[in-house]
């Protein structure tokens, strides 16, 4: 009766990695217990989510090396891995599951940056935004419910909103990765999408300095003004203070991404006998609710939902 916050499977969004082939279940070494799955298997994972009461899955493609290029053009291919996965899930499950898709070029570029780069390796903001707009429309055409730009370019939310509306996708939502920090917690994710070995330099030119908090509020304010339906803070646990400030200052739903390195950290702690895995998972996820999150992206979503369902 005196619990102020509760965690339910409806709070969870499950990130999934898609790969080519059929019947493929490919474990990711730095993300123990998480696999890349081929499209047919992803449809089963969507089944699992529905059965457990998880309302939404987030898709990330592991694009084959020979489909990557400097300009990331594969992101605009209507038959790319991402679009095939979206269509397969939507034709199997319709509205029973929400599909959130990642907008950024890093799964498609040969250099692993989220955008187009000049000869010196600097990311070109406006040229990149033009690509992201087409990428978002491509995903919406395939059936995505929520477009989630994770690239951190300036002005992309407004441009994507306009393009979605011009293309008849008025009901497609935008969840902006508004406060995304240049973090050391993204390593396993980059393995999962295959960009880690490719990435030259870092992403500090467009991701936020972990020292900053007021800047996060400015980023969030801009994205909301440009038309974001909800915003995200990322990584999660080390940035709960940011979540709380966003929650107190804005009236759109705020989500957090408990990222790959956070997942790996919990798994490593449990494997070393430093803590109880189940308890660590439930406590950390509940902490996001307490901080003000409307929902949490977590690789522990299925494990947590199983526990919560009893
Ligand atoms: C990049 C992107 C990243 C994540 C989601 N989208 C990593 C990065 O910025 O390099 C990280 C998610 C995770 O670590 O689980 N567009």
PDB file of C-alpha atoms and ligand atoms in Angstrom:
ATOM      1  CA  UNK A   1       0.000   0.000   0.000  1.00  0.00           C
ATOM      2  CA  UNK A   2       2.878   2.386   0.576  1.00  0.00           C
ATOM      3  CA  UNK A   3       4.879   1.502  -2.534  1.00  0.00           C
ATOM      4  CA  UNK A   4       5.113   4.668  -4.569  1.00  0.00           C
ATOM      5  CA  UNK A   5       6.225   3.048  -7.798  1.00  0.00           C
ATOM      6  CA  UNK A   6       5.684  -0.265  -9.521  1.00  0.00           C
ATOM      7  CA  UNK A   7       7.370  -2.023 -12.391  1.00  0.00           C
ATOM      8  CA  UNK A   8       5.294  -4.055 -14.856  1.00  0.00           C
ATOM      9  CA  UNK A   9       6.063  -5.731 -18.209  1.00  0.00           C
ATOM     10  CA  UNK A  10       4.110  -2.871 -19.834  1.00  0.00           C
ATOM     11  CA  UNK A  11       6.984  -0.545 -18.846  1.00  0.00           C
ATOM     12  CA  UNK A  12       9.504  -2.441 -20.948  1.00  0.00           C
ATOM     13  CA  UNK A  13      10.814  -2.100 -24.481  1.00  0.00           C
ATOM     14  CA  UNK A  14      12.977  -4.981 -25.714  1.00  0.00           C
ATOM     15  CA  UNK A  15      15.906  -4.157 -28.064  1.00  0.00           C
ATOM     16  CA  UNK A  16      16.612  -6.865 -30.644  1.00  0.00           C
ATOM     17  CA  UNK A  17      19.427  -7.346 -33.150  1.00  0.00           C
ATOM     18  CA  UNK A  18      18.532  -8.604 -36.623  1.00  0.00           C
ATOM     19  CA  UNK A  19      20.885 -10.488 -38.903  1.00  0.00           C
ATOM     20  CA  UNK A  20      20.732 -12.171 -42.326  1.00  0.00           C
ATOM     21  CA  UNK A  21      19.878 -15.811 -42.904  1.00  0.00           C
ATOM     22  CA  UNK A  22      17.259 -18.214 -41.695  1.00  0.00           C
ATOM     23  CA  UNK A  23      16.961 -19.953 -38.354  1.00  0.00           C
ATOM     24  CA  UNK A  24      19.958 -17.958 -37.134  1.00  0.00           C
ATOM     25  CA  UNK A  25      20.573 -17.472 -33.415  1.00  0.00           C
ATOM     26  CA  UNK A  26      24.031 -15.960 -33.105  1.00  0.00           C
ATOM     27  CA  UNK A  27      25.253 -15.216 -29.551  1.00  0.00           C
ATOM     28  CA  UNK A  28      27.112 -11.949 -28.944  1.00  0.00           C
ATOM     29  CA  UNK A  29      30.221 -12.573 -26.835  1.00  0.00           C
ATOM     30  CA  UNK A  30      30.251  -9.256 -24.988  1.00  0.00           C
ATOM     31  CA  UNK A  31      26.502  -9.404 -24.365  1.00  0.00           C
ATOM     32  CA  UNK A  32      26.078 -12.833 -22.749  1.00  0.00           C
ATOM     33  CA  UNK A  33      22.553 -14.193 -23.191  1.00  0.00           C
ATOM     34  CA  UNK A  34      21.732 -11.836 -26.094  1.00  0.00           C
ATOM     35  CA  UNK A  35      21.766 -12.989 -29.724  1.00  0.00           C
ATOM     36  CA  UNK A  36      21.442 -11.657 -33.205  1.00  0.00           C
ATOM     37  CA  UNK A  37      18.451 -13.305 -34.827  1.00  0.00           C
ATOM     38  CA  UNK A  38      17.408 -13.734 -38.438  1.00  0.00           C
ATOM     39  CA  UNK A  39      14.091 -12.212 -39.505  1.00  0.00           C
ATOM     40  CA  UNK A  40      12.106 -15.456 -39.079  1.00  0.00           C
ATOM     41  CA  UNK A  41      13.430 -15.764 -35.511  1.00  0.00           C
ATOM     42  CA  UNK A  42      12.713 -12.117 -34.734  1.00  0.00           C
ATOM     43  CA  UNK A  43       9.051 -12.833 -35.484  1.00  0.00           C
ATOM     44  CA  UNK A  44       9.157 -15.508 -32.744  1.00  0.00           C
ATOM     45  CA  UNK A  45      10.790 -13.055 -30.365  1.00  0.00           C
ATOM     46  CA  UNK A  46       7.898 -10.670 -31.068  1.00  0.00           C
ATOM     47  CA  UNK A  47       5.613 -13.590 -30.114  1.00  0.00           C
ATOM     48  CA  UNK A  48       7.491 -13.945 -26.822  1.00  0.00           C
ATOM     49  CA  UNK A  49       7.106 -10.237 -26.109  1.00  0.00           C
ATOM     50  CA  UNK A  50       3.362 -10.297 -26.794  1.00  0.00           C
ATOM     51  CA  UNK A  51       2.884 -13.327 -24.570  1.00  0.00           C
ATOM     52  CA  UNK A  52       4.780 -11.651 -21.715  1.00  0.00           C
ATOM     53  CA  UNK A  53       2.940  -8.321 -21.978  1.00  0.00           C
ATOM     54  CA  UNK A  54       5.910  -6.355 -23.344  1.00  0.00           C
ATOM     55  CA  UNK A  55       4.250  -3.745 -25.575  1.00  0.00           C
ATOM     56  CA  UNK A  56       7.122  -2.798 -27.854  1.00  0.00           C
ATOM     57  CA  UNK A  57      10.345  -4.086 -29.399  1.00  0.00           C
ATOM     58  CA  UNK A  58      13.238  -1.993 -30.746  1.00  0.00           C
ATOM     59  CA  UNK A  59      15.095  -3.209 -33.830  1.00  0.00           C
ATOM     60  CA  UNK A  60      18.769  -2.803 -34.769  1.00  0.00           C
ATOM     61  CA  UNK A  61      20.290  -4.382 -37.885  1.00  0.00           C
ATOM     62  CA  UNK A  62      23.635  -6.118 -38.214  1.00  0.00           C
ATOM     63  CA  UNK A  63      24.245  -5.080 -41.800  1.00  0.00           C
ATOM     64  CA  UNK A  64      26.592  -7.325 -43.764  1.00  0.00           C
ATOM     65  CA  UNK A  65      29.993  -5.772 -44.422  1.00  0.00           C
ATOM     66  CA  UNK A  66      29.520  -5.810 -48.202  1.00  0.00           C
ATOM     67  CA  UNK A  67      26.343  -3.718 -47.841  1.00  0.00           C
ATOM     68  CA  UNK A  68      28.086  -1.018 -45.850  1.00  0.00           C
ATOM     69  CA  UNK A  69      29.473   2.051 -47.586  1.00  0.00           C
ATOM     70  CA  UNK A  70      30.860   5.481 -46.765  1.00  0.00           C
ATOM     71  CA  UNK A  71      27.465   7.089 -47.338  1.00  0.00           C
ATOM     72  CA  UNK A  72      25.397   4.384 -45.618  1.00  0.00           C
ATOM     73  CA  UNK A  73      23.069   4.176 -48.636  1.00  0.00           C
ATOM     74  CA  UNK A  74      21.782   0.764 -47.517  1.00  0.00           C
ATOM     75  CA  UNK A  75      19.746   2.654 -44.882  1.00  0.00           C
ATOM     76  CA  UNK A  76      17.512   3.867 -47.723  1.00  0.00           C
ATOM     77  CA  UNK A  77      17.012   0.470 -49.364  1.00  0.00           C
ATOM     78  CA  UNK A  78      13.326  -0.493 -48.948  1.00  0.00           C
ATOM     79  CA  UNK A  79      14.416  -4.145 -48.802  1.00  0.00           C
ATOM     80  CA  UNK A  80      17.177  -3.745 -46.243  1.00  0.00           C
ATOM     81  CA  UNK A  81      17.316  -6.043 -43.223  1.00  0.00           C
ATOM     82  CA  UNK A  82      15.495  -3.549 -41.032  1.00  0.00           C
ATOM     83  CA  UNK A  83      12.564  -3.096 -43.406  1.00  0.00           C
ATOM     84  CA  UNK A  84      12.248  -6.842 -43.982  1.00  0.00           C
ATOM     85  CA  UNK A  85      12.115  -7.391 -40.230  1.00  0.00           C
ATOM     86  CA  UNK A  86       9.507  -4.642 -39.733  1.00  0.00           C
ATOM     87  CA  UNK A  87       7.295  -6.042 -42.488  1.00  0.00           C
ATOM     88  CA  UNK A  88       7.599  -9.628 -41.198  1.00  0.00           C
ATOM     89  CA  UNK A  89       6.637  -8.614 -37.650  1.00  0.00           C
ATOM     90  CA  UNK A  90       3.780  -6.419 -38.782  1.00  0.00           C
ATOM     91  CA  UNK A  91       2.346  -9.027 -41.121  1.00  0.00           C
ATOM     92  CA  UNK A  92       2.507 -11.682 -38.373  1.00  0.00           C
ATOM     93  CA  UNK A  93       1.324  -9.578 -35.444  1.00  0.00           C
ATOM     94  CA  UNK A  94      -0.222  -6.291 -36.663  1.00  0.00           C
ATOM     95  CA  UNK A  95      -0.997  -3.952 -33.797  1.00  0.00           C
ATOM     96  CA  UNK A  96      -0.362  -6.559 -31.107  1.00  0.00           C
ATOM     97  CA  UNK A  97       3.215  -5.332 -30.805  1.00  0.00           C
ATOM     98  CA  UNK A  98       4.769  -1.912 -31.263  1.00  0.00           C
ATOM     99  CA  UNK A  99       7.863  -1.692 -33.450  1.00  0.00           C
ATOM    100  CA  UNK A 100      10.367   1.028 -32.642  1.00  0.00           C
ATOM    101  CA  UNK A 101      13.090   1.584 -35.208  1.00  0.00           C
ATOM    102  CA  UNK A 102      16.507   3.165 -34.937  1.00  0.00           C
ATOM    103  CA  UNK A 103      17.329   6.088 -37.193  1.00  0.00           C
ATOM    104  CA  UNK A 104      21.088   6.657 -37.525  1.00  0.00           C
ATOM    105  CA  UNK A 105      23.622   5.610 -40.120  1.00  0.00           C
ATOM    106  CA  UNK A 106      26.115   3.673 -37.989  1.00  0.00           C
ATOM    107  CA  UNK A 107      24.753   0.200 -38.811  1.00  0.00           C
ATOM    108  CA  UNK A 108      25.195   1.027 -42.513  1.00  0.00           C
ATOM    109  CA  UNK A 109      28.386   3.090 -42.774  1.00  0.00           C
ATOM    110  CA  UNK A 110      31.807   1.628 -43.518  1.00  0.00           C
ATOM    111  CA  UNK A 111      33.340   3.982 -40.911  1.00  0.00           C
ATOM    112  CA  UNK A 112      30.852   3.286 -38.110  1.00  0.00           C
ATOM    113  CA  UNK A 113      29.888   6.917 -37.522  1.00  0.00           C
ATOM    114  CA  UNK A 114      26.203   7.823 -37.204  1.00  0.00           C
ATOM    115  CA  UNK A 115      26.362  10.263 -40.094  1.00  0.00           C
ATOM    116  CA  UNK A 116      28.212  11.255 -43.259  1.00  0.00           C
ATOM    117  CA  UNK A 117      31.785  12.372 -42.674  1.00  0.00           C
ATOM    118  CA  UNK A 118      34.081  14.746 -44.525  1.00  0.00           C
ATOM    119  CA  UNK A 119      37.663  13.928 -45.522  1.00  0.00           C
ATOM    120  CA  UNK A 120      38.926  14.870 -42.063  1.00  0.00           C
ATOM    121  CA  UNK A 121      36.409  12.517 -40.447  1.00  0.00           C
ATOM    122  CA  UNK A 122      34.013  15.208 -39.162  1.00  0.00           C
ATOM    123  CA  UNK A 123      30.332  14.382 -39.256  1.00  0.00           C
ATOM    124  CA  UNK A 124      28.394  16.642 -41.628  1.00  0.00           C
ATOM    125  CA  UNK A 125      25.192  17.663 -39.864  1.00  0.00           C
ATOM    126  CA  UNK A 126      22.912  18.900 -42.623  1.00  0.00           C
ATOM    127  CA  UNK A 127      23.905  16.327 -45.252  1.00  0.00           C
ATOM    128  CA  UNK A 128      23.299  13.648 -42.633  1.00  0.00           C
ATOM    129  CA  UNK A 129      19.876  15.011 -41.700  1.00  0.00           C
ATOM    130  CA  UNK A 130      18.789  14.711 -45.341  1.00  0.00           C
ATOM    131  CA  UNK A 131      19.695  11.000 -45.244  1.00  0.00           C
ATOM    132  CA  UNK A 132      18.023  10.434 -41.870  1.00  0.00           C
ATOM    133  CA  UNK A 133      14.768  11.918 -43.163  1.00  0.00           C
ATOM    134  CA  UNK A 134      14.703   9.421 -46.029  1.00  0.00           C
ATOM    135  CA  UNK A 135      15.716   6.601 -43.696  1.00  0.00           C
ATOM    136  CA  UNK A 136      12.823   7.440 -41.342  1.00  0.00           C
ATOM    137  CA  UNK A 137      10.295   7.518 -44.198  1.00  0.00           C
ATOM    138  CA  UNK A 138      11.692   4.213 -45.482  1.00  0.00           C
ATOM    139  CA  UNK A 139      11.088   2.608 -42.077  1.00  0.00           C
ATOM    140  CA  UNK A 140       7.640   4.155 -41.715  1.00  0.00           C
ATOM    141  CA  UNK A 141       6.707   2.883 -45.192  1.00  0.00           C
ATOM    142  CA  UNK A 142       7.694  -0.611 -43.996  1.00  0.00           C
ATOM    143  CA  UNK A 143       5.346  -0.292 -41.005  1.00  0.00           C
ATOM    144  CA  UNK A 144       7.348   1.116 -38.089  1.00  0.00           C
ATOM    145  CA  UNK A 145       5.168   2.516 -35.282  1.00  0.00           C
ATOM    146  CA  UNK A 146       7.775   4.660 -33.552  1.00  0.00           C
ATOM    147  CA  UNK A 147      10.782   6.276 -35.198  1.00  0.00           C
ATOM    148  CA  UNK A 148      13.678   6.693 -32.785  1.00  0.00           C
ATOM    149  CA  UNK A 149      16.520   8.875 -34.077  1.00  0.00           C
ATOM    150  CA  UNK A 150      19.668   7.985 -32.120  1.00  0.00           C
ATOM    151  CA  UNK A 151      22.102  10.029 -34.197  1.00  0.00           C
ATOM    152  CA  UNK A 152      22.061  13.369 -32.276  1.00  0.00           C
ATOM    153  CA  UNK A 153      22.284  15.594 -35.367  1.00  0.00           C
ATOM    154  CA  UNK A 154      20.799  19.078 -34.945  1.00  0.00           C
ATOM    155  CA  UNK A 155      17.431  19.734 -36.551  1.00  0.00           C
ATOM    156  CA  UNK A 156      16.609  16.160 -37.471  1.00  0.00           C
ATOM    157  CA  UNK A 157      13.407  15.849 -35.422  1.00  0.00           C
ATOM    158  CA  UNK A 158      11.675  18.747 -37.180  1.00  0.00           C
ATOM    159  CA  UNK A 159      12.812  17.536 -40.585  1.00  0.00           C
ATOM    160  CA  UNK A 160      11.666  13.960 -39.916  1.00  0.00           C
ATOM    161  CA  UNK A 161       8.302  15.114 -38.538  1.00  0.00           C
ATOM    162  CA  UNK A 162       7.638  17.145 -41.675  1.00  0.00           C
ATOM    163  CA  UNK A 163       8.625  14.306 -43.983  1.00  0.00           C
ATOM    164  CA  UNK A 164       6.489  11.773 -42.126  1.00  0.00           C
ATOM    165  CA  UNK A 165       3.476  14.027 -42.460  1.00  0.00           C
ATOM    166  CA  UNK A 166       4.126  14.712 -46.138  1.00  0.00           C
ATOM    167  CA  UNK A 167       4.244  10.972 -46.724  1.00  0.00           C
ATOM    168  CA  UNK A 168       0.980  10.165 -44.951  1.00  0.00           C
ATOM    169  CA  UNK A 169       2.551   8.833 -41.763  1.00  0.00           C
ATOM    170  CA  UNK A 170       0.772  11.215 -39.382  1.00  0.00           C
ATOM    171  CA  UNK A 171       0.274   8.465 -36.824  1.00  0.00           C
ATOM    172  CA  UNK A 172       3.911   7.424 -36.671  1.00  0.00           C
ATOM    173  CA  UNK A 173       5.445   8.685 -33.457  1.00  0.00           C
ATOM    174  CA  UNK A 174       8.917  10.045 -32.850  1.00  0.00           C
ATOM    175  CA  UNK A 175      10.854   9.059 -29.746  1.00  0.00           C
ATOM    176  CA  UNK A 176      13.927  11.224 -29.791  1.00  0.00           C
ATOM    177  CA  UNK A 177      17.188  10.106 -28.271  1.00  0.00           C
ATOM    178  CA  UNK A 178      17.337  13.678 -26.984  1.00  0.00           C
ATOM    179  CA  UNK A 179      19.935  13.378 -24.235  1.00  0.00           C
ATOM    180  CA  UNK A 180      22.463  10.889 -25.496  1.00  0.00           C
ATOM    181  CA  UNK A 181      25.861  10.983 -23.859  1.00  0.00           C
ATOM    182  CA  UNK A 182      29.217  10.045 -25.408  1.00  0.00           C
ATOM    183  CA  UNK A 183      29.513   7.008 -23.181  1.00  0.00           C
ATOM    184  CA  UNK A 184      31.882   4.126 -22.534  1.00  0.00           C
ATOM    185  CA  UNK A 185      28.837   1.889 -22.002  1.00  0.00           C
ATOM    186  CA  UNK A 186      28.063   1.311 -25.700  1.00  0.00           C
ATOM    187  CA  UNK A 187      30.808  -1.234 -26.504  1.00  0.00           C
ATOM    188  CA  UNK A 188      28.757  -4.440 -26.665  1.00  0.00           C
ATOM    189  CA  UNK A 189      26.109  -2.734 -28.816  1.00  0.00           C
ATOM    190  CA  UNK A 190      28.760  -1.788 -31.354  1.00  0.00           C
ATOM    191  CA  UNK A 191      29.816  -5.444 -31.433  1.00  0.00           C
ATOM    192  CA  UNK A 192      26.207  -6.468 -31.934  1.00  0.00           C
ATOM    193  CA  UNK A 193      25.629  -4.230 -34.971  1.00  0.00           C
ATOM    194  CA  UNK A 194      29.150  -4.831 -36.248  1.00  0.00           C
ATOM    195  CA  UNK A 195      30.411  -1.259 -36.087  1.00  0.00           C
ATOM    196  CA  UNK A 196      32.962  -1.518 -33.281  1.00  0.00           C
ATOM    197  CA  UNK A 197      35.936  -2.626 -35.365  1.00  0.00           C
ATOM    198  CA  UNK A 198      35.041  -0.087 -38.056  1.00  0.00           C
ATOM    199  CA  UNK A 199      34.689   2.972 -35.877  1.00  0.00           C
ATOM    200  CA  UNK A 200      37.526   5.444 -36.200  1.00  0.00           C
ATOM    201  CA  UNK A 201      37.759   8.070 -33.508  1.00  0.00           C
ATOM    202  CA  UNK A 202      34.810   8.687 -31.207  1.00  0.00           C
ATOM    203  CA  UNK A 203      31.361  10.293 -31.249  1.00  0.00           C
ATOM    204  CA  UNK A 204      32.120  13.241 -29.006  1.00  0.00           C
ATOM    205  CA  UNK A 205      31.434  15.708 -31.817  1.00  0.00           C
ATOM    206  CA  UNK A 206      27.691  15.001 -31.641  1.00  0.00           C
ATOM    207  CA  UNK A 207      27.014  13.046 -28.444  1.00  0.00           C
ATOM    208  CA  UNK A 208      26.918  14.893 -25.115  1.00  0.00           C
ATOM    209  CA  UNK A 209      29.674  15.367 -22.579  1.00  0.00           C
ATOM    210  CA  UNK A 210      28.902  13.245 -19.478  1.00  0.00           C
ATOM    211  CA  UNK A 211      29.773  16.308 -17.396  1.00  0.00           C
ATOM    212  CA  UNK A 212      26.717  18.229 -18.637  1.00  0.00           C
ATOM    213  CA  UNK A 213      23.189  18.408 -17.279  1.00  0.00           C
ATOM    214  CA  UNK A 214      21.734  21.792 -18.324  1.00  0.00           C
ATOM    215  CA  UNK A 215      22.732  20.987 -21.898  1.00  0.00           C
ATOM    216  CA  UNK A 216      20.521  17.886 -21.740  1.00  0.00           C
ATOM    217  CA  UNK A 217      17.527  20.050 -20.904  1.00  0.00           C
ATOM    218  CA  UNK A 218      18.287  22.322 -23.859  1.00  0.00           C
ATOM    219  CA  UNK A 219      18.498  19.308 -26.185  1.00  0.00           C
ATOM    220  CA  UNK A 220      15.210  17.962 -24.870  1.00  0.00           C
ATOM    221  CA  UNK A 221      13.500  21.357 -25.232  1.00  0.00           C
ATOM    222  CA  UNK A 222      14.629  21.618 -28.853  1.00  0.00           C
ATOM    223  CA  UNK A 223      13.462  18.131 -29.775  1.00  0.00           C
ATOM    224  CA  UNK A 224      10.047  18.685 -28.189  1.00  0.00           C
ATOM    225  CA  UNK A 225       9.708  22.024 -29.983  1.00  0.00           C
ATOM    226  CA  UNK A 226      10.521  20.252 -33.253  1.00  0.00           C
ATOM    227  CA  UNK A 227       7.795  17.656 -32.706  1.00  0.00           C
ATOM    228  CA  UNK A 228       9.120  14.729 -30.663  1.00  0.00           C
ATOM    229  CA  UNK A 229       6.287  12.774 -29.022  1.00  0.00           C
ATOM    230  CA  UNK A 230       8.593  11.420 -26.333  1.00  0.00           C
ATOM    231  CA  UNK A 231      12.248  11.729 -25.400  1.00  0.00           C
ATOM    232  CA  UNK A 232      14.953   9.375 -24.238  1.00  0.00           C
ATOM    233  CA  UNK A 233      17.908   9.607 -21.901  1.00  0.00           C
ATOM    234  CA  UNK A 234      20.833   7.317 -22.601  1.00  0.00           C
ATOM    235  CA  UNK A 235      22.669   5.562 -20.984  1.00  0.00           C
ATOM    236  CA  UNK A 236      20.298   4.862 -18.118  1.00  0.00           C
ATOM    237  CA  UNK A 237      21.438   4.167 -14.606  1.00  0.00           C
ATOM    238  CA  UNK A 238      24.428   6.570 -14.488  1.00  0.00           C
ATOM    239  CA  UNK A 239      22.094   9.329 -15.779  1.00  0.00           C
ATOM    240  CA  UNK A 240      19.005   8.994 -13.571  1.00  0.00           C
ATOM    241  CA  UNK A 241      19.538  12.580 -12.407  1.00  0.00           C
ATOM    242  CA  UNK A 242      18.969  13.667 -16.014  1.00  0.00           C
ATOM    243  CA  UNK A 243      15.804  11.566 -16.237  1.00  0.00           C
ATOM    244  CA  UNK A 244      14.440  13.247 -13.118  1.00  0.00           C
ATOM    245  CA  UNK A 245      15.233  16.742 -14.366  1.00  0.00           C
ATOM    246  CA  UNK A 246      13.566  16.042 -17.706  1.00  0.00           C
ATOM    247  CA  UNK A 247      10.530  14.596 -15.945  1.00  0.00           C
ATOM    248  CA  UNK A 248      10.208  17.670 -13.708  1.00  0.00           C
ATOM    249  CA  UNK A 249      10.670  20.183 -16.511  1.00  0.00           C
ATOM    250  CA  UNK A 250       8.681  18.791 -19.456  1.00  0.00           C
ATOM    251  CA  UNK A 251       5.353  17.112 -19.943  1.00  0.00           C
ATOM    252  CA  UNK A 252       6.165  14.532 -22.594  1.00  0.00           C
ATOM    253  CA  UNK A 253       6.905  10.925 -21.615  1.00  0.00           C
ATOM    254  CA  UNK A 254      10.559  10.294 -20.826  1.00  0.00           C
ATOM    255  CA  UNK A 255      12.188   6.949 -21.550  1.00  0.00           C
ATOM    256  CA  UNK A 256      15.618   5.642 -20.613  1.00  0.00           C
ATOM    257  CA  UNK A 257      17.851   3.155 -22.372  1.00  0.00           C
ATOM    258  CA  UNK A 258      19.587   0.754 -20.017  1.00  0.00           C
ATOM    259  CA  UNK A 259      22.344   0.218 -22.542  1.00  0.00           C
ATOM    260  CA  UNK A 260      24.465  -2.750 -23.511  1.00  0.00           C
ATOM    261  CA  UNK A 261      27.363  -1.976 -21.136  1.00  0.00           C
ATOM    262  CA  UNK A 262      24.942  -1.679 -18.232  1.00  0.00           C
ATOM    263  CA  UNK A 263      23.469  -5.067 -19.112  1.00  0.00           C
ATOM    264  CA  UNK A 264      26.951  -6.566 -19.384  1.00  0.00           C
ATOM    265  CA  UNK A 265      27.921  -5.064 -16.044  1.00  0.00           C
ATOM    266  CA  UNK A 266      24.987  -6.729 -14.270  1.00  0.00           C
ATOM    267  CA  UNK A 267      25.687 -10.052 -15.969  1.00  0.00           C
ATOM    268  CA  UNK A 268      29.367  -9.864 -15.008  1.00  0.00           C
ATOM    269  CA  UNK A 269      28.542  -8.989 -11.409  1.00  0.00           C
ATOM    270  CA  UNK A 270      26.141 -11.911 -11.173  1.00  0.00           C
ATOM    271  CA  UNK A 271      28.620 -14.305 -12.818  1.00  0.00           C
ATOM    272  CA  UNK A 272      31.311 -13.220 -10.345  1.00  0.00           C
ATOM    273  CA  UNK A 273      29.010 -13.864  -7.425  1.00  0.00           C
ATOM    274  CA  UNK A 274      28.999 -10.187  -6.535  1.00  0.00           C
ATOM    275  CA  UNK A 275      25.218  -9.915  -6.547  1.00  0.00           C
ATOM    276  CA  UNK A 276      22.008 -11.785  -7.243  1.00  0.00           C
ATOM    277  CA  UNK A 277      21.092 -11.440 -10.900  1.00  0.00           C
ATOM    278  CA  UNK A 278      17.315 -11.414 -10.474  1.00  0.00           C
ATOM    279  CA  UNK A 279      17.463  -8.873  -7.679  1.00  0.00           C
ATOM    280  CA  UNK A 280      19.895  -6.639  -9.587  1.00  0.00           C
ATOM    281  CA  UNK A 281      17.656  -6.668 -12.647  1.00  0.00           C
ATOM    282  CA  UNK A 282      14.458  -5.814 -10.782  1.00  0.00           C
ATOM    283  CA  UNK A 283      16.063  -3.188  -8.566  1.00  0.00           C
ATOM    284  CA  UNK A 284      17.732  -1.327 -11.427  1.00  0.00           C
ATOM    285  CA  UNK A 285      14.571  -1.372 -13.547  1.00  0.00           C
ATOM    286  CA  UNK A 286      12.430  -0.141 -10.654  1.00  0.00           C
ATOM    287  CA  UNK A 287      14.938   2.688 -10.120  1.00  0.00           C
ATOM    288  CA  UNK A 288      14.091   3.983 -13.603  1.00  0.00           C
ATOM    289  CA  UNK A 289      10.406   4.157 -12.644  1.00  0.00           C
ATOM    290  CA  UNK A 290      11.257   6.017  -9.450  1.00  0.00           C
ATOM    291  CA  UNK A 291      13.339   8.507 -11.429  1.00  0.00           C
ATOM    292  CA  UNK A 292      10.291   9.287 -13.564  1.00  0.00           C
ATOM    293  CA  UNK A 293      10.520   7.043 -16.624  1.00  0.00           C
ATOM    294  CA  UNK A 294       7.410   6.108 -18.581  1.00  0.00           C
ATOM    295  CA  UNK A 295       9.298   3.147 -19.965  1.00  0.00           C
ATOM    296  CA  UNK A 296      12.711   1.509 -20.188  1.00  0.00           C
ATOM    297  CA  UNK A 297      14.587  -0.056 -23.080  1.00  0.00           C
ATOM    298  CA  UNK A 298      16.414  -3.033 -21.604  1.00  0.00           C
ATOM    299  CA  UNK A 299      18.079  -6.224 -22.785  1.00  0.00           C
ATOM    300  CA  UNK A 300      16.752  -7.714 -19.549  1.00  0.00           C
ATOM    301  CA  UNK A 301      13.161  -7.050 -20.646  1.00  0.00           C
ATOM    302  CA  UNK A 302      12.199 -10.697 -21.152  1.00  0.00           C
ATOM    303  CA  UNK A 303      13.922 -11.940 -18.021  1.00  0.00           C
ATOM    304  CA  UNK A 304      12.305  -9.166 -15.992  1.00  0.00           C
ATOM    305  CA  UNK A 305       8.854  -9.736 -17.508  1.00  0.00           C
ATOM    306  CA  UNK A 306       9.066 -13.454 -16.675  1.00  0.00           C
ATOM    307  CA  UNK A 307       9.850 -12.616 -13.056  1.00  0.00           C
ATOM    308  CA  UNK A 308       7.141  -9.973 -12.870  1.00  0.00           C
ATOM    309  CA  UNK A 309       4.563 -12.330 -14.330  1.00  0.00           C
ATOM    310  CA  UNK A 310       5.508 -14.854 -11.663  1.00  0.00           C
TER     311      UNK A 310
HETATM  312  C1  LIG B   1      24.144   4.546 -32.312  1.00  0.00           C
HETATM  313  C2  LIG B   1      23.563   3.811 -31.167  1.00  0.00           C
HETATM  314  C3  LIG B   1      24.296   3.336 -30.082  1.00  0.00           C
HETATM  315  C4  LIG B   1      23.398   2.689 -29.232  1.00  0.00           C
HETATM  316  C5  LIG B   1      22.135   2.763 -29.828  1.00  0.00           C
HETATM  317  N1  LIG B   1      22.253   3.477 -31.029  1.00  0.00           N
HETATM  318  C6  LIG B   1      25.749   3.355 -29.781  1.00  0.00           C
HETATM  319  C7  LIG B   1      26.581   4.458 -30.201  1.00  0.00           C
HETATM  320  O1  LIG B   1      26.198   5.634 -30.034  1.00  0.00           O
HETATM  321  O2  LIG B   1      27.652   4.171 -30.690  1.00  0.00           O
HETATM  322  C8  LIG B   1      23.804   2.035 -27.959  1.00  0.00           C
HETATM  323  C9  LIG B   1      22.858   1.135 -27.306  1.00  0.00           C
HETATM  324  C10 LIG B   1      23.505   0.205 -26.346  1.00  0.00           C
HETATM  325  O3  LIG B   1      24.694   0.342 -25.975  1.00  0.00           O
HETATM  326  O4  LIG B   1      22.806  -0.720 -25.931  1.00  0.00           O
HETATM  327  N2  LIG B   1      23.281   5.050 -33.246  1.00  0.00           N
END
